[in-house]
Coordinates of C-alpha atoms in Angstrom, one line a residue:
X1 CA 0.0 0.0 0.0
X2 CA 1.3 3.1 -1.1
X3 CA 1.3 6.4 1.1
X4 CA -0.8 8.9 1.5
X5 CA -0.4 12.0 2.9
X6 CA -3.6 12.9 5.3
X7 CA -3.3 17.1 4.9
X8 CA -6.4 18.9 5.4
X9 CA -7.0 22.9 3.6
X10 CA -9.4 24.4 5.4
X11 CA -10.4 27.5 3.4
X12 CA -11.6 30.6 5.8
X13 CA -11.8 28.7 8.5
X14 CA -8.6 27.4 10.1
X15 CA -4.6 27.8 10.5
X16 CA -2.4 24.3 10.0
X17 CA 0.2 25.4 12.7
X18 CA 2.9 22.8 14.8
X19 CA 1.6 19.6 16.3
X20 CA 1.3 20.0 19.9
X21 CA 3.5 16.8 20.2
X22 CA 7.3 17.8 19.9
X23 CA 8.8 17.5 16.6
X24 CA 12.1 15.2 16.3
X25 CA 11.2 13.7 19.5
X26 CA 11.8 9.9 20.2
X27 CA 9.5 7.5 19.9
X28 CA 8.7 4.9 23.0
X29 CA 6.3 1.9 23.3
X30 CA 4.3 1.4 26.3
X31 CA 7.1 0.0 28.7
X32 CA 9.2 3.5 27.7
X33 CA 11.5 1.9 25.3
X34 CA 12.8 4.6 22.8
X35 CA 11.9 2.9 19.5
X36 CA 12.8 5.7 16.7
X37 CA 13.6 9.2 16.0
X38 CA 11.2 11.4 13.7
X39 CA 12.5 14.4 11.3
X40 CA 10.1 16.3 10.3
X41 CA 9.5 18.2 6.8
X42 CA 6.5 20.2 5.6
X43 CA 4.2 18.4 3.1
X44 CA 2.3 20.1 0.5
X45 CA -1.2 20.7 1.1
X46 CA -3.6 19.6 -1.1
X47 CA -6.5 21.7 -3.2
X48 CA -9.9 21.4 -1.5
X49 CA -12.4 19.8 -3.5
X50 CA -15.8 20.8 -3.1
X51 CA -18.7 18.0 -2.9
X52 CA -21.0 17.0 -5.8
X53 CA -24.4 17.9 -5.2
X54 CA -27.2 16.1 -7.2
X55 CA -30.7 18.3 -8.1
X56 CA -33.9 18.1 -6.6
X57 CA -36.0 17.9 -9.5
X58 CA -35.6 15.3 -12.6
X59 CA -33.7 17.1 -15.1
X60 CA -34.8 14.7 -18.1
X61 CA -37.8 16.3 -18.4
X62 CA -36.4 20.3 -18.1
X63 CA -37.5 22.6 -21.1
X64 CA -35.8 25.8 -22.1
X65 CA -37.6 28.3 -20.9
X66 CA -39.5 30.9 -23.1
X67 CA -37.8 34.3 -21.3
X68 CA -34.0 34.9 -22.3
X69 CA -32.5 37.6 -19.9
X70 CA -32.3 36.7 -16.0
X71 CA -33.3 39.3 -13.8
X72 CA -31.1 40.0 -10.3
X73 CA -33.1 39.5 -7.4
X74 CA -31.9 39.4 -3.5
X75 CA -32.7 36.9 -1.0
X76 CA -33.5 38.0 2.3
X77 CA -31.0 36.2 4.7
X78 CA -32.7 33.6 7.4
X79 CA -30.3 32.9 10.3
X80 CA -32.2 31.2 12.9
X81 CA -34.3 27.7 12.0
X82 CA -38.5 28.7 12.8
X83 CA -38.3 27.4 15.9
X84 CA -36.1 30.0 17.1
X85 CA -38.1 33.0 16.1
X86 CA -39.6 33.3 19.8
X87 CA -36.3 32.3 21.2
X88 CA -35.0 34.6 23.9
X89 CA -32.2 36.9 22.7
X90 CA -28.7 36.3 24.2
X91 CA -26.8 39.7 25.5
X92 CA -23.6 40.4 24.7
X93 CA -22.4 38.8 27.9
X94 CA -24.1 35.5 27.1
X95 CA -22.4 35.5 23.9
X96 CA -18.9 36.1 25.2
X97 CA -19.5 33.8 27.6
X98 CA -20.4 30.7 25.6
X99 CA -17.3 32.0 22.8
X100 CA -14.7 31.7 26.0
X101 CA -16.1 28.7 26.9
X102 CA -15.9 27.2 23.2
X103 CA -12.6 28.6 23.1
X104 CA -11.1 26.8 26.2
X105 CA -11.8 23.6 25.0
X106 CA -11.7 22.3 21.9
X107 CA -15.1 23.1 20.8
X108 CA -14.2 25.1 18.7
X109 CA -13.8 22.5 16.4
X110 CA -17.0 21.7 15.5
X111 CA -17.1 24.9 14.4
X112 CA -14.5 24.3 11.1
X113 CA -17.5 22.2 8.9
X114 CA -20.7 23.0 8.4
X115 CA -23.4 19.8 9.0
X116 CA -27.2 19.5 9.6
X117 CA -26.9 16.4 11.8
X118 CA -23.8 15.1 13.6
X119 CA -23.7 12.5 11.5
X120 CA -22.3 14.5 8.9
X121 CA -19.6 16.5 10.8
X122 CA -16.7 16.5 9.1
X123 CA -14.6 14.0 11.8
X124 CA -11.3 13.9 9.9
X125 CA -11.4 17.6 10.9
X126 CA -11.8 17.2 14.2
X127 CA -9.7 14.2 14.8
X128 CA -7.3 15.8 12.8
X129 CA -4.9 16.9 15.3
X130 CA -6.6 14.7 18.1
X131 CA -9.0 16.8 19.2
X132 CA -6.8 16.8 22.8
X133 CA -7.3 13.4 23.5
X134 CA -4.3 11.8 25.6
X135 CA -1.9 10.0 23.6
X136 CA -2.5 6.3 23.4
X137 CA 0.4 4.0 24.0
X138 CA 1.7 1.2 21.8
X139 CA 4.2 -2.3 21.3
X140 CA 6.5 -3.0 19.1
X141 CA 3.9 -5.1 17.2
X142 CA 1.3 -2.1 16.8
X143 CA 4.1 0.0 15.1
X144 CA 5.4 -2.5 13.2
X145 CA 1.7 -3.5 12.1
X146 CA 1.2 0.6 11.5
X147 CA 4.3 0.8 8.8
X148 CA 3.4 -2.3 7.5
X149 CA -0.3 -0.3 6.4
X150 CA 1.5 2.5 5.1
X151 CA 4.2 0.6 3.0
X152 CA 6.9 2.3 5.0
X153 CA 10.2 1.3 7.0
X154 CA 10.1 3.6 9.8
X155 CA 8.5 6.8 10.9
X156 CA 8.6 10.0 8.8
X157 CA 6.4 12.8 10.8
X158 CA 5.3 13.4 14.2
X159 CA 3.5 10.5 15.2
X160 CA -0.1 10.9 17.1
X161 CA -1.7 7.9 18.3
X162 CA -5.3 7.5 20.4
X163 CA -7.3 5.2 21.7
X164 CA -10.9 3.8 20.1
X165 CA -12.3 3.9 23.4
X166 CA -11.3 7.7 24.0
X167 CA -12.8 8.4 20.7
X168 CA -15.9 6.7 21.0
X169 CA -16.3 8.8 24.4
X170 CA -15.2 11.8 23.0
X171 CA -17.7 11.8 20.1
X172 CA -21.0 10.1 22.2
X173 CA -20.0 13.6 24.6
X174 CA -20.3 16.0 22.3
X175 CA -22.7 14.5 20.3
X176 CA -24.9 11.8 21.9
X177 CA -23.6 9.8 19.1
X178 CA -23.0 6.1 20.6
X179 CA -20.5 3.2 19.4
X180 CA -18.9 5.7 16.8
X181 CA -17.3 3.6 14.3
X182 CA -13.6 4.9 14.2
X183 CA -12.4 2.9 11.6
X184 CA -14.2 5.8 9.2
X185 CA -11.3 8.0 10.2
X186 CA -9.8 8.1 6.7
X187 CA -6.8 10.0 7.8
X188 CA -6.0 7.4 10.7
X189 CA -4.8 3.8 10.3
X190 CA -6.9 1.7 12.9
X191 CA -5.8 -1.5 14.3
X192 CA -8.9 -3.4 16.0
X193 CA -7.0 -5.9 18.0
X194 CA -5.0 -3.3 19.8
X195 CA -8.0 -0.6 19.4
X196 CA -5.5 2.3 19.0
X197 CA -5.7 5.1 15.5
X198 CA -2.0 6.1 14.6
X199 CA -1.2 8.3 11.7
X200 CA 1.9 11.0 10.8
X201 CA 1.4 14.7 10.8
X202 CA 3.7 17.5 10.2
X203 CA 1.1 20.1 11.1
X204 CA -1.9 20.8 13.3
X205 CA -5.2 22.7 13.2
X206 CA -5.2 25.6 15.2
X207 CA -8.6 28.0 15.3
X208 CA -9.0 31.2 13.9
X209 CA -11.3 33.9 15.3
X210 CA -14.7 33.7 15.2
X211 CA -17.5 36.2 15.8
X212 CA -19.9 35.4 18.0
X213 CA -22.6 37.2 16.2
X214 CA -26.2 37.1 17.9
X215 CA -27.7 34.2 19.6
X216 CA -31.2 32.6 20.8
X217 CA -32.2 30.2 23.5
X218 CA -35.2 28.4 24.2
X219 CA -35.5 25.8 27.1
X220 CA -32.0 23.8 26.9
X221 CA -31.2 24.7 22.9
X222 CA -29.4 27.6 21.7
X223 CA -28.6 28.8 18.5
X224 CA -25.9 31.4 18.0
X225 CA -24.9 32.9 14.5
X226 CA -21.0 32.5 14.2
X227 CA -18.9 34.1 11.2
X228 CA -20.9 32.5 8.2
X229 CA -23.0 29.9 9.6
X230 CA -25.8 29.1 12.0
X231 CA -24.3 26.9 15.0
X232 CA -26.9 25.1 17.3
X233 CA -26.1 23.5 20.7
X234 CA -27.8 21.9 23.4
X235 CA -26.7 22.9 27.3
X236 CA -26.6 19.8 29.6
X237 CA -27.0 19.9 32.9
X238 CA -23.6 20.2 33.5
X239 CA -23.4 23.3 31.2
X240 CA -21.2 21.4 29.0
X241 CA -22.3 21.4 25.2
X242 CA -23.8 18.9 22.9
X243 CA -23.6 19.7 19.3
X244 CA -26.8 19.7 16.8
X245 CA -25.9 21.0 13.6
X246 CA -23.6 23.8 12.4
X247 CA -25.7 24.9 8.9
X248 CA -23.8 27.1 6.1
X249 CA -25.2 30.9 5.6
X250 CA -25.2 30.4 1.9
X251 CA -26.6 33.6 1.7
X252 CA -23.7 36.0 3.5
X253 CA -20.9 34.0 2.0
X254 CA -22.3 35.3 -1.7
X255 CA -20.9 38.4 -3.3
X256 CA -23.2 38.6 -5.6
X257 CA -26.9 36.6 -5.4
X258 CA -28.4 36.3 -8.8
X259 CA -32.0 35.4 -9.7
X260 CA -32.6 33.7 -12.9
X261 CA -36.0 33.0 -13.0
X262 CA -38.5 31.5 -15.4
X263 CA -36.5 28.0 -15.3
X264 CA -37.9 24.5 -16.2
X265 CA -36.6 24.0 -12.6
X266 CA -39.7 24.7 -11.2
X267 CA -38.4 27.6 -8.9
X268 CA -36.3 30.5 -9.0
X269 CA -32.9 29.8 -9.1
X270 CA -29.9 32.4 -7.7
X271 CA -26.2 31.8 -8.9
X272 CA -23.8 32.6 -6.5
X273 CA -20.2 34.4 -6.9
X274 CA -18.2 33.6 -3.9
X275 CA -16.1 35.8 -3.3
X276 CA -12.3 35.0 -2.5
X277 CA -12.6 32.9 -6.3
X278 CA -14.6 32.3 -8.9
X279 CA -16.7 29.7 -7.3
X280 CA -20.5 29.8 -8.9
X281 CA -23.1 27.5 -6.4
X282 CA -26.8 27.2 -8.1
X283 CA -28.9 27.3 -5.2
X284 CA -32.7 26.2 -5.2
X285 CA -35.5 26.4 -2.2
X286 CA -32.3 27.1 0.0
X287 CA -30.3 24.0 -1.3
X288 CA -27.4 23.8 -3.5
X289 CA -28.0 22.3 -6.5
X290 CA -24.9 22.5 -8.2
X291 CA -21.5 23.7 -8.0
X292 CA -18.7 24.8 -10.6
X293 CA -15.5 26.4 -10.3
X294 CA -14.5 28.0 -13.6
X295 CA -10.8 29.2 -13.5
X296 CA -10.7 31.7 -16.1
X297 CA -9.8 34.2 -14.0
X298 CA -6.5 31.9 -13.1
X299 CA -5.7 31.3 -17.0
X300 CA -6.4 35.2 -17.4
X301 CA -4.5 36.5 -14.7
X302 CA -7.5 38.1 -13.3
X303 CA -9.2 37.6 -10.1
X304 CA -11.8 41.0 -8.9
X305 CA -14.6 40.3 -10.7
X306 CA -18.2 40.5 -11.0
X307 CA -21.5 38.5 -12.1
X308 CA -23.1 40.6 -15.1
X309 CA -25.9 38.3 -16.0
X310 CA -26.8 34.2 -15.8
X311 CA -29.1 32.0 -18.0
X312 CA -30.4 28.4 -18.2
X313 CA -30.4 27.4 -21.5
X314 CA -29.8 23.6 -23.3
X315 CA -26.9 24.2 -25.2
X316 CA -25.7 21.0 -25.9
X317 CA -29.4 19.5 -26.7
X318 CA -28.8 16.8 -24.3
X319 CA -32.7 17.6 -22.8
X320 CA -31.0 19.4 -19.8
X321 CA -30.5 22.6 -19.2
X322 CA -26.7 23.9 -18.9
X323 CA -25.6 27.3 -17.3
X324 CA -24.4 30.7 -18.6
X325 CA -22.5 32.9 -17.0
X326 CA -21.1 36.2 -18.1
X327 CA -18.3 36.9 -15.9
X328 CA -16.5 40.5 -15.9
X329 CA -12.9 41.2 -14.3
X330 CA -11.9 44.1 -12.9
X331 CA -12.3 46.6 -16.3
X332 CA -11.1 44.0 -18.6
X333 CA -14.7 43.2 -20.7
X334 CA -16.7 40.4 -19.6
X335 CA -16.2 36.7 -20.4
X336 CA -18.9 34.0 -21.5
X337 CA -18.4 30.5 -19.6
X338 CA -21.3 27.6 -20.6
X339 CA -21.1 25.6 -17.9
X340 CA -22.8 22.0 -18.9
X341 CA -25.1 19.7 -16.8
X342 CA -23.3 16.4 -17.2
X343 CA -23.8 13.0 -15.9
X344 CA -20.7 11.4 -14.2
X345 CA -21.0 8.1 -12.0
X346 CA -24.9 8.3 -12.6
X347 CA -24.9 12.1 -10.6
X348 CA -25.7 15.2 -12.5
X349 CA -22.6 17.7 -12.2
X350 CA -22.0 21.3 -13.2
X351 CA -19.0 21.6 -15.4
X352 CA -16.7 24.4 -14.6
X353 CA -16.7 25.4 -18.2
X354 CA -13.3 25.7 -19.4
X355 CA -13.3 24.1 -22.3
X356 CA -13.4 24.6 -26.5
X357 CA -17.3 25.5 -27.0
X358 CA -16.5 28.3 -24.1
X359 CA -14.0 30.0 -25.7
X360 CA -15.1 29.7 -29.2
X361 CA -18.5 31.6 -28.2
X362 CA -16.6 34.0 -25.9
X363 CA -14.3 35.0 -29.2
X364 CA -17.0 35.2 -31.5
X365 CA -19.3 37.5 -29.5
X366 CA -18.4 40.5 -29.3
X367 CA -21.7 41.7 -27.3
X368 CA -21.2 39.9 -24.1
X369 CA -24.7 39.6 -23.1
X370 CA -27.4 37.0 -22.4
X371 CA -29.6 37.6 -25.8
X372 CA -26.1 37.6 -28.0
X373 CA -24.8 34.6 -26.4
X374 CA -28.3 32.7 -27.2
X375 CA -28.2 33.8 -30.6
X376 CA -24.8 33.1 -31.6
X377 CA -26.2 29.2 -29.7
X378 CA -28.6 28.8 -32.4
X379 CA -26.9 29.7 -35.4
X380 CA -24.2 27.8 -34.8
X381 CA -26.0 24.7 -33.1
X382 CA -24.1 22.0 -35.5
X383 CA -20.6 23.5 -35.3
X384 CA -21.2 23.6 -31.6
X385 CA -22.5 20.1 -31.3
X386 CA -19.6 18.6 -33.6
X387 CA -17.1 20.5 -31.6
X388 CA -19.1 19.1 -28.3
X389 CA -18.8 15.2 -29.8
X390 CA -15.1 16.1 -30.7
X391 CA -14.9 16.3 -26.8
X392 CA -16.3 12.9 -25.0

């Protein structure tokens, strides 16, 4: 089995600083025998890459619709779930209170991944740097059973190592989650018979600073709006916390929101430009639907931009309707990107739209708006369709 190297990129939301376990010290088993030294060099950190997202709706059946320009409407932004609305408002003193106490403990990191249920937090993350669990103790056999699983002679980073018991604890404390499986840790290599996770890291997540925006209670739930996300926790009697669900702001995190309505979608439909790059999200009654990273501001050099106008329209006449998106940067004029609906692995994806048939109707029209792009579409449907075939 070949290595891999478990790094994590957490975008926004997180510093990869030192491990909190020295580097170059010497390894020992449980009865203290020193076992081998560790050198330590920085890996390099992988692109995050963002989750497929299938539609609610069967897009078999989608027609184009009859309008051709989109029209920009705004989304009003809903923090707190319904239940909330009659919550009691925390002060300021609440909120600082329940930050420090977040902060003092390592909370704070079920703040780094936005999840509905805690099923779906992101445990690599947490677990990542071992969430301040004490280090778990192992033979000669467990470390030799460890390399073995890695396809390795000896030890390269800072090894952590902790215990299936402490994590099954850990998580059924903060979560109510009971006989977590650790073996889904994909960054850890678990061995059952000794119940111990080891894995190699030459870095450690540390948190950043979060704002501790507003907050609600009612009976033993809160809800408190931190940086770009709703978090919800329930207070035990203890007045430790036990967390819920940590759901994404969609709405803040959008520089621009666009409506395009009139879609064979069934609803409006707002295109989001995130802004640190061009990252375009097709939201739907409050759910992503899709998600496309088109780079041409990385090929162009160019990265302040701006969303000028978006349309659904079937472009490849594949019975689904694709995306396009007029993108302008900085005062250079704008740039057409058809971003296709495609199926991959039986999902339907959003292509990022850096390909041939993009750049061929961004040369050729020199109006960069919806009603141009459309038309050059349909007089040029065969050259565009060969030039698609030419492609798969």
């Amino acid at each position: 089995m070949k290595r891999i190297n478990f790094i994590i990129v957490l975008t926004g939301m997180a510093l990869l600083l030192g491990c909190e376990d020295t580097k170059g010290e010497a390894l020992v088993d449980g009865d203290n025998n020193e076992l081998v030294s560790i050198e330590v060099t920085e890996k390099p950190k992988a692109p995050e890459i963002a989750p497929t997202i299938e539609p609610t709706v069967d897009t078999d059946e989608m027609l184009s619709p009859d309008s051709t320009t989109s029209e920009i409407t705004e989304i009003p932004i809903k923090v707190f779930s319904d239940e909330m609305e009659d919550g009691e408002i925390l002060t300021r003193e609440e909120l600082d209170e329940i930050s420090e106490n977040i902060y003092s403990s390592h909370d704070w990191l079920f703040l780094l991944s936005a999840y509905d249920t805690p099923e779906e937090i992101d445990w690599d993350t947490v677990f990542y740097s071992r969430a301040g669990l004490e280090r778990a103790f192992y033979s000669d056999e467990d470390l030799e059973k460890y390399l073995a699983e890695m396809d390795e002679e000896e030890i390269e980073y800072d090894l952590l190592t902790m215990s299936g018991e402490d994590v099954r604890d850990f998580v059924k404390e903060k979560t109510g989650i009971e006989n977590f499986d650790v073996s889904q840790l994909t960054g850890w290599v678990y061995l059952e018979d000794s119940d111990i996770l080891m894995t190699e890291r030459s870095d450690c997540i540390s948190p950043e600073e979060f704002e501790f925006e507003e907050g609600r209670r009612k009976d033993n739930r809160i809800e408190i709006h931190v940086n770009k996300s709703c978090l919800s926790m329930i207070i035990k009697d203890d007045g430790s916390y036990q967390f819920v669900s940590n759901k994404d702001i969609w709405q803040e995190k959008a520089m621009d929101i666009e409506g395009v309505p009139n879609n064979s979608y069934g609803t409006d439909i707002y295109v989001l430009l995130y802004d640190y790059y061009p990252e375009i999200r097709v939201v739907a009654d409050n759910e992503f639907i899709f998600e496309c990273f088109p780079n041409i501001a990385e090929t162009k050099g160019l990265f302040s931009y701006v969303l000028n106008d978006a349309k659904f329209y079937d472009v490849d006449n594949d019975g689904r309707e694709d995306l396009i998106i007029i993108l302008e940067y900085d005062d250079d004029e704008p740039h057409i990107i058809i971003c296709r609906v495609l199926k991959e692995n039986g999902e339907l994806v959003l292509s990022d739209g850096n390909d041939a048939v993009s750049e061929l109707v961004d040369a050729n029209v020199e109006d960069k708006n919806i009603d141009s792009v459309l038309k050059y579409i349909k007089d040029h449907e065969k050259e565009i369709e060969e030039l698609y075939d030419s492609m798969e």
